[in-house]
Short mmCIF file of C-alpha atoms in Angstrom, two decimals:
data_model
loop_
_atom_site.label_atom_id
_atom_site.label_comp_id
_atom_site.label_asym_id
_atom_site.label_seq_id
_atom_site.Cartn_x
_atom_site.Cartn_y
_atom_site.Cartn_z
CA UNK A 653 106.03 194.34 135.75
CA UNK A 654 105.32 191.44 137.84
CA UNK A 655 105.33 188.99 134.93
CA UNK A 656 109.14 190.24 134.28
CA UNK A 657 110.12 189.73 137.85
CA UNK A 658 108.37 186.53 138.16
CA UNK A 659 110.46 185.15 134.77
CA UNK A 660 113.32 186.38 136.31
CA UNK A 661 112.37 184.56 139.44
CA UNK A 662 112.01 181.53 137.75
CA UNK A 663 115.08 181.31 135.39
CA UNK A 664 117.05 182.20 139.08
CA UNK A 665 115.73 179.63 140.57
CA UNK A 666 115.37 176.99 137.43
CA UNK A 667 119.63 177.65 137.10
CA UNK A 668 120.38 177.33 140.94
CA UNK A 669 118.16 174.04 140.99
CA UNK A 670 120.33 172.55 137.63
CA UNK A 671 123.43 173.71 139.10
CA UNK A 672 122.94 172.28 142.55
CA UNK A 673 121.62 169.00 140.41
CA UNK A 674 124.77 169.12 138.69
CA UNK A 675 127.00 169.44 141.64
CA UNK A 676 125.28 166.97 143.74
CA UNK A 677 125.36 164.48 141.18
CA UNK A 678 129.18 165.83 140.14
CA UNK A 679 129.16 166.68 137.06
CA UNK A 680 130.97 169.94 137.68
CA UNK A 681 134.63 169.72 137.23
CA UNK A 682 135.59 171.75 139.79
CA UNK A 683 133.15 170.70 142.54
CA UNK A 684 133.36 167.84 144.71
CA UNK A 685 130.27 166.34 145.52
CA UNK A 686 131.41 164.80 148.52
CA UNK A 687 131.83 168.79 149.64
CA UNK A 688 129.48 169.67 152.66
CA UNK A 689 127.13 173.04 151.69
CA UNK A 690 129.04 174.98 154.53
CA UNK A 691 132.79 173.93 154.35
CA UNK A 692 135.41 174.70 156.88
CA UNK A 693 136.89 177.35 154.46
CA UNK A 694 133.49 179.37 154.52
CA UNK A 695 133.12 179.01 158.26
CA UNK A 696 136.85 180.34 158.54
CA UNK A 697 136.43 183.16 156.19
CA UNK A 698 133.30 184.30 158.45
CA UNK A 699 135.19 183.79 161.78
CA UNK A 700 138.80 185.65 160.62
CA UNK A 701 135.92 188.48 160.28
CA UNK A 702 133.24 188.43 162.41
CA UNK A 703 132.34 191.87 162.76
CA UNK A 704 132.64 192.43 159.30
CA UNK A 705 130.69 189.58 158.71
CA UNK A 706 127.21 190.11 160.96
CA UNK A 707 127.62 194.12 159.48
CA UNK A 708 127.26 193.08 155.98
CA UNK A 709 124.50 190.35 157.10
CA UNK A 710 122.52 193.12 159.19
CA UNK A 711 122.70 195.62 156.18
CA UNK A 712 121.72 192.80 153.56
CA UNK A 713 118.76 191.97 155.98
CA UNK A 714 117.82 195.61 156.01
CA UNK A 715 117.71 195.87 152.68
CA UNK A 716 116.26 193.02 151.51
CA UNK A 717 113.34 193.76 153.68
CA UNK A 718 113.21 197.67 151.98
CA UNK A 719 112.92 195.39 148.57
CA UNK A 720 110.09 193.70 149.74
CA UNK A 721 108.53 197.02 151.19
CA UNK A 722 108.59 198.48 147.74
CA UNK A 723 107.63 194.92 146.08
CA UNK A 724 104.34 195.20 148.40
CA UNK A 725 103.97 199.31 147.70
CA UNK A 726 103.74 198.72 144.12
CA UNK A 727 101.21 196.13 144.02
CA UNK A 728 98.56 198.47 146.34
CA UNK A 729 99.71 201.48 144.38
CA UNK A 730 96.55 202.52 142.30
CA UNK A 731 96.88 203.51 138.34
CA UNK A 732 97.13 206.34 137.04
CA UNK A 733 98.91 208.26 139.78
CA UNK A 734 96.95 210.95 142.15
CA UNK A 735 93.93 211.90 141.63
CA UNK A 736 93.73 215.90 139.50
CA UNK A 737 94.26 218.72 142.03
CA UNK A 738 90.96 221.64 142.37
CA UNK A 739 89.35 223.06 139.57
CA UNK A 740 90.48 227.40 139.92
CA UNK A 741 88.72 229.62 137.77
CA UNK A 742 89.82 233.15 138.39
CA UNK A 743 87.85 236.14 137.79
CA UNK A 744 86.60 236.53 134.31
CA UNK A 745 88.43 239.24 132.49
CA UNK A 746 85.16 240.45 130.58
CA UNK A 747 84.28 244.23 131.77
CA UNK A 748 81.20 244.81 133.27
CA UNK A 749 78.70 247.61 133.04
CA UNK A 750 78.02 249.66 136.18
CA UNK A 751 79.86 249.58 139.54
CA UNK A 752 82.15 246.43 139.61
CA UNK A 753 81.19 243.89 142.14
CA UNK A 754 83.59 241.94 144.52
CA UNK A 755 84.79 239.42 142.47
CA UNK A 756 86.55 236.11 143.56
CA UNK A 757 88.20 232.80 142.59
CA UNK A 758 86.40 230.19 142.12
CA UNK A 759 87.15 226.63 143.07
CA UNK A 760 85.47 223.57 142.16
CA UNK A 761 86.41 220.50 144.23
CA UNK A 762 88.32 217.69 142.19
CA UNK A 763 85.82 215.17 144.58
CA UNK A 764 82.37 217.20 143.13
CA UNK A 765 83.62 216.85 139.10
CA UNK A 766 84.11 213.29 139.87
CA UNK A 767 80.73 213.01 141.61
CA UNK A 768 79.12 214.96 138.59
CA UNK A 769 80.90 212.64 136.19
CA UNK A 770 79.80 209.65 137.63
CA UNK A 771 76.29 210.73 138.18
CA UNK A 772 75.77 211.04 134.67
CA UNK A 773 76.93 208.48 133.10
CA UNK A 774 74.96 206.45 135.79
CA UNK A 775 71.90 208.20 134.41
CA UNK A 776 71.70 205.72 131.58
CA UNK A 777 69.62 202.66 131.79
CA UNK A 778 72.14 199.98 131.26
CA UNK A 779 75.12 201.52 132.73
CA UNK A 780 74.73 200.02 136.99
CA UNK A 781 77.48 201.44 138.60
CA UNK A 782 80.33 203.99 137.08
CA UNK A 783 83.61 204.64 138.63
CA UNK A 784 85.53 207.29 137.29
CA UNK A 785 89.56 208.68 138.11
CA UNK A 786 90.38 211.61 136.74
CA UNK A 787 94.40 212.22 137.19
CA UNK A 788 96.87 214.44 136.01
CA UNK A 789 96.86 218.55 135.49
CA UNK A 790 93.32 219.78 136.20
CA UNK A 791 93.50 222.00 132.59
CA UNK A 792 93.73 218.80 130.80
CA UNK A 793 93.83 215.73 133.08
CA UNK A 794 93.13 212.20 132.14
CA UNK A 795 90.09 210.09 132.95
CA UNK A 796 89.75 206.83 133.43
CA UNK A 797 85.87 205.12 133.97
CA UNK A 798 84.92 201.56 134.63
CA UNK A 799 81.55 200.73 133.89
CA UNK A 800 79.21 197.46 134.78
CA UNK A 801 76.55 197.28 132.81
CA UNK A 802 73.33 195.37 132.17
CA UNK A 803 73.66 191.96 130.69
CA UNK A 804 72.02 192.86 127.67
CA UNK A 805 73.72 196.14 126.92
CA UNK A 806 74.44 197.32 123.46
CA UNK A 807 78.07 198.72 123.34
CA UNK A 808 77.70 200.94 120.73
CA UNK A 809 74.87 202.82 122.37
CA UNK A 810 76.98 203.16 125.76
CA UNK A 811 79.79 204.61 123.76
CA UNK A 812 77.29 207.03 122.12
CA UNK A 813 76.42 207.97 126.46
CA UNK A 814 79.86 208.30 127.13
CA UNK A 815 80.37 210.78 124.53
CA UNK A 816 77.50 212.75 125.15
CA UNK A 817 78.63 212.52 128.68
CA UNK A 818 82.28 213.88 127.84
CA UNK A 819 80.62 216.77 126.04
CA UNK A 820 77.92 218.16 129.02
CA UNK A 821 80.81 217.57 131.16
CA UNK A 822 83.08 220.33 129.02
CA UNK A 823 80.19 222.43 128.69
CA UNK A 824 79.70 222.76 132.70
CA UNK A 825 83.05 222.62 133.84
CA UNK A 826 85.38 223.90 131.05
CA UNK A 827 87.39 221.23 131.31
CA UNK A 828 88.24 218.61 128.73
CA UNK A 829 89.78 215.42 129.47
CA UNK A 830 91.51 213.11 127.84
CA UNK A 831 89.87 209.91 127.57
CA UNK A 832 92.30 207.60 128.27
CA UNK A 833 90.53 204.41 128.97
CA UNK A 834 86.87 202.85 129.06
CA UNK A 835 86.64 199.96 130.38
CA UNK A 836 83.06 197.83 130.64
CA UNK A 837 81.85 194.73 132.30
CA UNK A 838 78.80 193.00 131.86
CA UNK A 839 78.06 191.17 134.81
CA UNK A 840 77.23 187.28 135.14
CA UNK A 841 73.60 186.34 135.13
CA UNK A 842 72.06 183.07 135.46
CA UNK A 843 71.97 181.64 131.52
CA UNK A 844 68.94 182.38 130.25
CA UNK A 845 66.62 179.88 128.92
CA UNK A 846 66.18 178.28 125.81
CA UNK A 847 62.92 179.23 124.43
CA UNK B 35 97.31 185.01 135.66
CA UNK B 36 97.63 188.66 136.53
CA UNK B 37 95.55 187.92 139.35
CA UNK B 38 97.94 184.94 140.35
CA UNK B 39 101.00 187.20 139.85
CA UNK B 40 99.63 190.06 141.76
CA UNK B 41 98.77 187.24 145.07
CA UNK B 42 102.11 186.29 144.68
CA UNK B 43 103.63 189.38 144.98
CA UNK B 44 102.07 190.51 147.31
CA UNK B 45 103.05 187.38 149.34
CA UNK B 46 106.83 187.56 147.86
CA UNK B 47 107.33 190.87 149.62
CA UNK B 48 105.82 190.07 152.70
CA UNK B 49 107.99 187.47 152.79
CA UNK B 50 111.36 189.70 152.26
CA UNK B 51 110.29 192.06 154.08
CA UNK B 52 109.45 189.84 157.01
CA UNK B 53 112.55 187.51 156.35
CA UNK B 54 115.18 190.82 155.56
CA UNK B 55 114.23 192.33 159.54
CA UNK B 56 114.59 188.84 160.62
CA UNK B 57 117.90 188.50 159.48
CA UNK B 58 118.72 191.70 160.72
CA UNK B 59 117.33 191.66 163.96
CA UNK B 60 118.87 188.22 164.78
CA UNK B 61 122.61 189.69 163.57
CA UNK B 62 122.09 192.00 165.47
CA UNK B 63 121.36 189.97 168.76
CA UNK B 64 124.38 187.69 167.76
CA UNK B 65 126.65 190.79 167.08
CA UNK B 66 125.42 192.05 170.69
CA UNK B 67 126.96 189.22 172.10
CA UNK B 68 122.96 187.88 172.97
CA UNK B 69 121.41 184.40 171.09
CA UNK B 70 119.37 184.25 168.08
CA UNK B 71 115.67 184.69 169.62
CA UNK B 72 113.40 183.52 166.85
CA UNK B 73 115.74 181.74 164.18
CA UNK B 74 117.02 178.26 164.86
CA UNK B 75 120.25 179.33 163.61
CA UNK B 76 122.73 177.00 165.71
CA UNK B 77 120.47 173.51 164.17
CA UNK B 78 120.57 174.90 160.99
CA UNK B 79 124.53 175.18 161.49
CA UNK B 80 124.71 171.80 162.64
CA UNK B 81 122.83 170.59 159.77
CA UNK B 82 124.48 172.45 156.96
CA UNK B 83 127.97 171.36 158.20
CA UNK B 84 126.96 168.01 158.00
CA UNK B 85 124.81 168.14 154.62
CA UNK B 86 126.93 166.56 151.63
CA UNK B 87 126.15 167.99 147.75
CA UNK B 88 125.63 164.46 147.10
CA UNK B 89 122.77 163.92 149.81
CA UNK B 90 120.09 162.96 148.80
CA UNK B 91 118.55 165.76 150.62
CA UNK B 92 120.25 168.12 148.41
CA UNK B 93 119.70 166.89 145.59
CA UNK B 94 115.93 166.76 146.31
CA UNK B 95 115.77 170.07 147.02
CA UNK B 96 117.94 171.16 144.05
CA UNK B 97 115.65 169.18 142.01
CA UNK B 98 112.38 170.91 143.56
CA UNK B 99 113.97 174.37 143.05
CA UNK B 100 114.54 173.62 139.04
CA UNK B 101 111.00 172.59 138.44
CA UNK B 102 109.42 175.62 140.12
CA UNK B 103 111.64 177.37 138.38
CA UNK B 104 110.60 175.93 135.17
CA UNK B 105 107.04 175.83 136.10
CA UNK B 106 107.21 179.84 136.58
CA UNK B 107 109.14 180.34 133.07
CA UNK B 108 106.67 178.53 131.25
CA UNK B 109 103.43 180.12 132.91
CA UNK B 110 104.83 183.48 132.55
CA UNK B 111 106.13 182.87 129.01
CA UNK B 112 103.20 181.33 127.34
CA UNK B 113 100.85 183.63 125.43
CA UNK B 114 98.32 185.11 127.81
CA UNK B 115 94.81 185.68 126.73
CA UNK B 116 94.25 189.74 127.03
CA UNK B 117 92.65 190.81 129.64
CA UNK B 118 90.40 193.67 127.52
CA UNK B 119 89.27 193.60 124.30
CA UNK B 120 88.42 196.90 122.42
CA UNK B 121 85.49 197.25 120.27
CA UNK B 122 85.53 198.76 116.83
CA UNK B 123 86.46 202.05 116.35
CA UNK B 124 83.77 204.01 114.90
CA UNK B 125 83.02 207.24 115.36
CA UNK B 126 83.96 206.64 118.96
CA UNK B 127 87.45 206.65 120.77
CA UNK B 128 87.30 202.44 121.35
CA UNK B 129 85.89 200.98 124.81
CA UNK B 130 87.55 198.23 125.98
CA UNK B 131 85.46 195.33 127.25
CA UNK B 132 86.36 192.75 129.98
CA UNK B 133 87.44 189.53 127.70
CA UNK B 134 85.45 187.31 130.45
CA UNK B 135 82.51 189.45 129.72
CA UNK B 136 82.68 189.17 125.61
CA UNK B 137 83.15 185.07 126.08
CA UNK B 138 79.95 184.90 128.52
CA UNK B 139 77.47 187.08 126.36
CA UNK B 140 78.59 184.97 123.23
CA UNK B 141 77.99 181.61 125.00
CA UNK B 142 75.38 182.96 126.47
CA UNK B 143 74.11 183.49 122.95
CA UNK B 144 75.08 180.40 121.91
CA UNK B 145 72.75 178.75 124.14
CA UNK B 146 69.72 180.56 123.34
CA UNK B 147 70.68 179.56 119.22
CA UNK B 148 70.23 175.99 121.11
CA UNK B 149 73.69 174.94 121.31
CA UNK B 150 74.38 173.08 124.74
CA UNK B 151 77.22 172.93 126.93
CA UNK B 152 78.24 176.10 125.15
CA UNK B 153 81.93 177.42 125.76
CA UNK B 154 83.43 180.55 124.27
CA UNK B 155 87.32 181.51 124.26
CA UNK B 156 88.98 185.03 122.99
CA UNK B 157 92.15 185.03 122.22
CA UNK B 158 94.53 187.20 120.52
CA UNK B 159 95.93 190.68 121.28
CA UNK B 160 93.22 193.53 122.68
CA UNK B 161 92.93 195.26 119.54
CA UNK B 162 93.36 191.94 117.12
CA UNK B 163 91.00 189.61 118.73
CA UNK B 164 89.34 186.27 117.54
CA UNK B 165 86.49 184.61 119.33
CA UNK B 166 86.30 180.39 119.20
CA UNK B 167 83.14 178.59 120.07
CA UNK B 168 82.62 175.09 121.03
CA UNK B 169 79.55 173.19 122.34
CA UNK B 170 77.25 170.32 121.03
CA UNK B 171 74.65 170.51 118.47
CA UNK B 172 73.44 169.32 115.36
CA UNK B 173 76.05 170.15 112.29
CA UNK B 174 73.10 171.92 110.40
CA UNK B 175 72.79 174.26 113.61
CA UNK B 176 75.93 175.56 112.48
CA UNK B 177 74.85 178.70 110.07
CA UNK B 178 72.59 179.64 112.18
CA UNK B 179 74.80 179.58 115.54
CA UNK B 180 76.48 181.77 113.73
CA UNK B 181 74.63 184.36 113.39
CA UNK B 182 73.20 184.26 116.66
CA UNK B 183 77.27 185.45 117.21
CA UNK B 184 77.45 187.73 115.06
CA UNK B 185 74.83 189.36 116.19
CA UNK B 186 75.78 189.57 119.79
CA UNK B 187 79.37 190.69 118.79
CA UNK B 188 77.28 193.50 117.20
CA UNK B 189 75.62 194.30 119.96
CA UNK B 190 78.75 194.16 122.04
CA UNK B 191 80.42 196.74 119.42
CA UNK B 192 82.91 194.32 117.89
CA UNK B 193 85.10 195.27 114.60
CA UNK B 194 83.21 193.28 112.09
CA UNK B 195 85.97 191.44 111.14
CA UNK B 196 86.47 189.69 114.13
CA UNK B 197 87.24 186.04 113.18
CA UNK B 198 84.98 184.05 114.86
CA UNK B 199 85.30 179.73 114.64
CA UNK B 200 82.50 177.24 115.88
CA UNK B 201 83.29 173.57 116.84
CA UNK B 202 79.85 171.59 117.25
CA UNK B 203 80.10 168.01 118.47
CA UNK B 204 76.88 166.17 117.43
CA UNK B 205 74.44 165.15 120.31
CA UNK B 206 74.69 161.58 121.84
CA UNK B 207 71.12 161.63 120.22
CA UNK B 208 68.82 163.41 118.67
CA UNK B 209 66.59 165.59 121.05
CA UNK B 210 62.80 165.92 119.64
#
C-alpha cells in the first residue's frame, strides 16, 4: 500500500515539477512566464468571496489533516486484524451415569492458548523466542508465529516442531488453526572462524 | 525499502495532519476577524505576488520537485528483493525465512569453505528464489564452495532447485 501511494506521490510531484519547468521557462502556449504565481485575477476571485473562500480553506485543512490521521493509523495498525475472541466450550452433550452434576461453560482465555502456543514451540532447542497471533473466529482462527532461532538451525527439523506443535495444540484445545504464516529469523552472530 | 516507506509515512501523515489543523486553525483566526498566529501568511503573500514563473527561484524549485519526483518513481518501481523466502514444500505447509537471514548463513558458509570477503544476494520472487555469491578465492575453490552452499541451503530447507551462482575473484596472492 505504501509503495502505491508513494508512486503516486512521485509521478504528482515529478509532473508538477516538469510543468512548472515548462512554464517558467515558457514553453506552454498559454502561459506567460512573465505571470507572477499569485496574479491579481486569483487574489480578486478570493476577495469577491471571502467567506466562501476561508470556509472551503478551513474544511480542506480539516480534512487534509483526517488524511494524514488515517495515513498514520494504518502504518501502527498491526496484521492480521484483532486478536481471536475466548475459547467457549459448552456442556458436553454425552449422558452421564448417576445423578447429573452442575454442569457449566467453559471458557478458555484467547491470552492462555497463546501463552500455551508459544510455550511450546519455545520448548525446542533452536527455536529462542516465539511470538504467535492467533486472529479471526475462535472455531477456526488463523495463526500467525515468528520465530528467531539459533544460528545453526536446521529448517526442516523446526518445521517438523511446528507441526508437532500444531497437532498437541488440537489435541488440548480442540481447536485447529489455520496456519497462515511462519516466519523465521536466524539471528546475526559474529562470523565464525575459518578452521 | 519497506522500512524506508513505512518512516516516510509515518512522517507524511504527521505532516498533513499537523499542516491540515494548521491551515484550519489559522482560517479560522483570519475568518474571526483575528491575525494568523503561527503561519507567516502576510510574507508569504508579499512574496508570491512578487515571484515571476520565470524566477529563477521558481524554476529551482520546479526543478527540485521533478527530481524527487523521479527519484521516488524509480525507487518504488524497480524490482525489490522479497522480503521472505519460503523453503521447499515437503511434507510441510512452507516456512518462510527472513531473506537477510538466508544471505548471512550462506556467506557465513562461504567463509568457513575459505572464501574471503564473502557476500551473498537473493533475489527473485518469495517462492522462485535464486541465491548469487561473490567473494575472493582461488578458481579451483569453486566446486567445493559450492557445496559448502548447497549444503547450508539444505539445512536452511531450500527447494533443491534453487539456482545458486558463485563469482570468485582470485586473491591479490596466493595465501600459504
Amino acid at each position: 500500500m505504501n509503495r502505491t501511494l508513494w508512486t503516486i506521490i512521485g509521478f504528482v510531484l515529478l509532473v508538477a515539477g516538469v510543468t512548472g519547468l515548462l512554464a517558467g521557462s515558457g514553453r506552454l502556449s498559454f502561459v506567460d512566464r512573465e505571470q507572477v504565481v499569485l496574479s491579481p485575477e486569483m487574489i480578486a476571485a478570493w476577495n469577491r468571496n471571502e467567506a466562501r473562500s476561508l470556509a472551503l480553506t478551513i474544511v480542506g485543512g480539516l480534512l487534509v489533516a483526517l488524511l494524514g490521521l488515517l495515513l498514520l493509523r494504518a502504518q501502527f495498525r498491526r496484521r492480521g486484524g484483532a486478536p481471536m475472541a475466548d475459547l467457549h466450550l459448552p456442556p458436553s452433550a454425552e449422558p452421564a451415569e448417576g445423578p447429573q452434576p452442575d454442569r457449566g461453560d467453559t471458557e478458555v482465555a484467547s491470552r492462555a492458548l497463546h501463552r500455551a502456543l508459544q510455550r511450546d514451540l519455545e520448548s525446542n532447542q533452536q527455536i529462542r523466542d516465539a511470538a504467535v497471533r492467533l486472529t479471526g473466529p475462535p472455531d477456526r482462527p488463523r495463526l500467525l508465529v515468528r520465530l528467531a532461532v539459533t544460528p545453526d538451525a536446521d529448517v526442516a527439523r523446526l518445521a517438523d516442531h511446528v507441526d508437532r506443535v500444531m497437532d498437541r495444540f488440537t489435541t488440548t484445545s480442540g481447536v485447529r488453526p489455520d496456519l497462515s504464516e511462519v516466519v523465521v529469523r536466524i539471528p546475526a552472530r559474529a562470523p565464525a572462524r575459518v578452521q | 525499502m519497506r522500512t524506508t516507506n513505512r518512516i516516510l509515512s509515518t512522517l507524511l501523515g504527521l505532516v498533513l495532519l499537523l499542516a491540515g489543523l494548521a491551515v484550519a486553525i489559522e482560517a479560522g483566526l483570519i475568518a474571526w476577524g483575528g491575525r494568523p498566529a503561527v503561519v507567516p501568511a502576510d510574507r508569504w503573500y508579499a512574496a508570491l505576488r512578487e515571484l515571476r514563473l520565470a524566477d529563477v527561484r521558481f524554476l529551482g524549485t520546479a526543478a527540485v520537485v521533478a527530481l524527487v519526483g523521479l527519484v521516488l518513481v524509480l525507487l518504488q518501481l524497480r524490482p525489490w528483493p522479497p522480503e521472505l523466502v519460503q523453503t521447499s514444500a515437503g511434507d510441510h505447509p512452507p516456512l518462510a525465512i527472513a531473506r537477510r537471514s538466508v544471505e548471512q548463513r550462506v556467506a557465513l558458509a562461504a567463509a568457513r569453505a575459505g572464501v574471503e570477503h564473502p557476500a551473498s544476494a537473493v533475489r527473485g520472487r518469495p517462492g522462485r528464489w535464486r541465491v548469487r555469491l561473490r567473494g575472493v578465492a582461488w578458481p579451483d575453490r569453486q566446486d567445493a564452495v559450492m557445496a559448502a552452499v548447497r549444503a547450508e541451503l539444505d539445512r536452511l530447507y531450500a527447494p533443491p532447485d534453487t539456482p545458486v551462482t558463485i563469482t570468485l575473484r582470485r586473491p591479490a596472492r596466493r595465501v600459504a
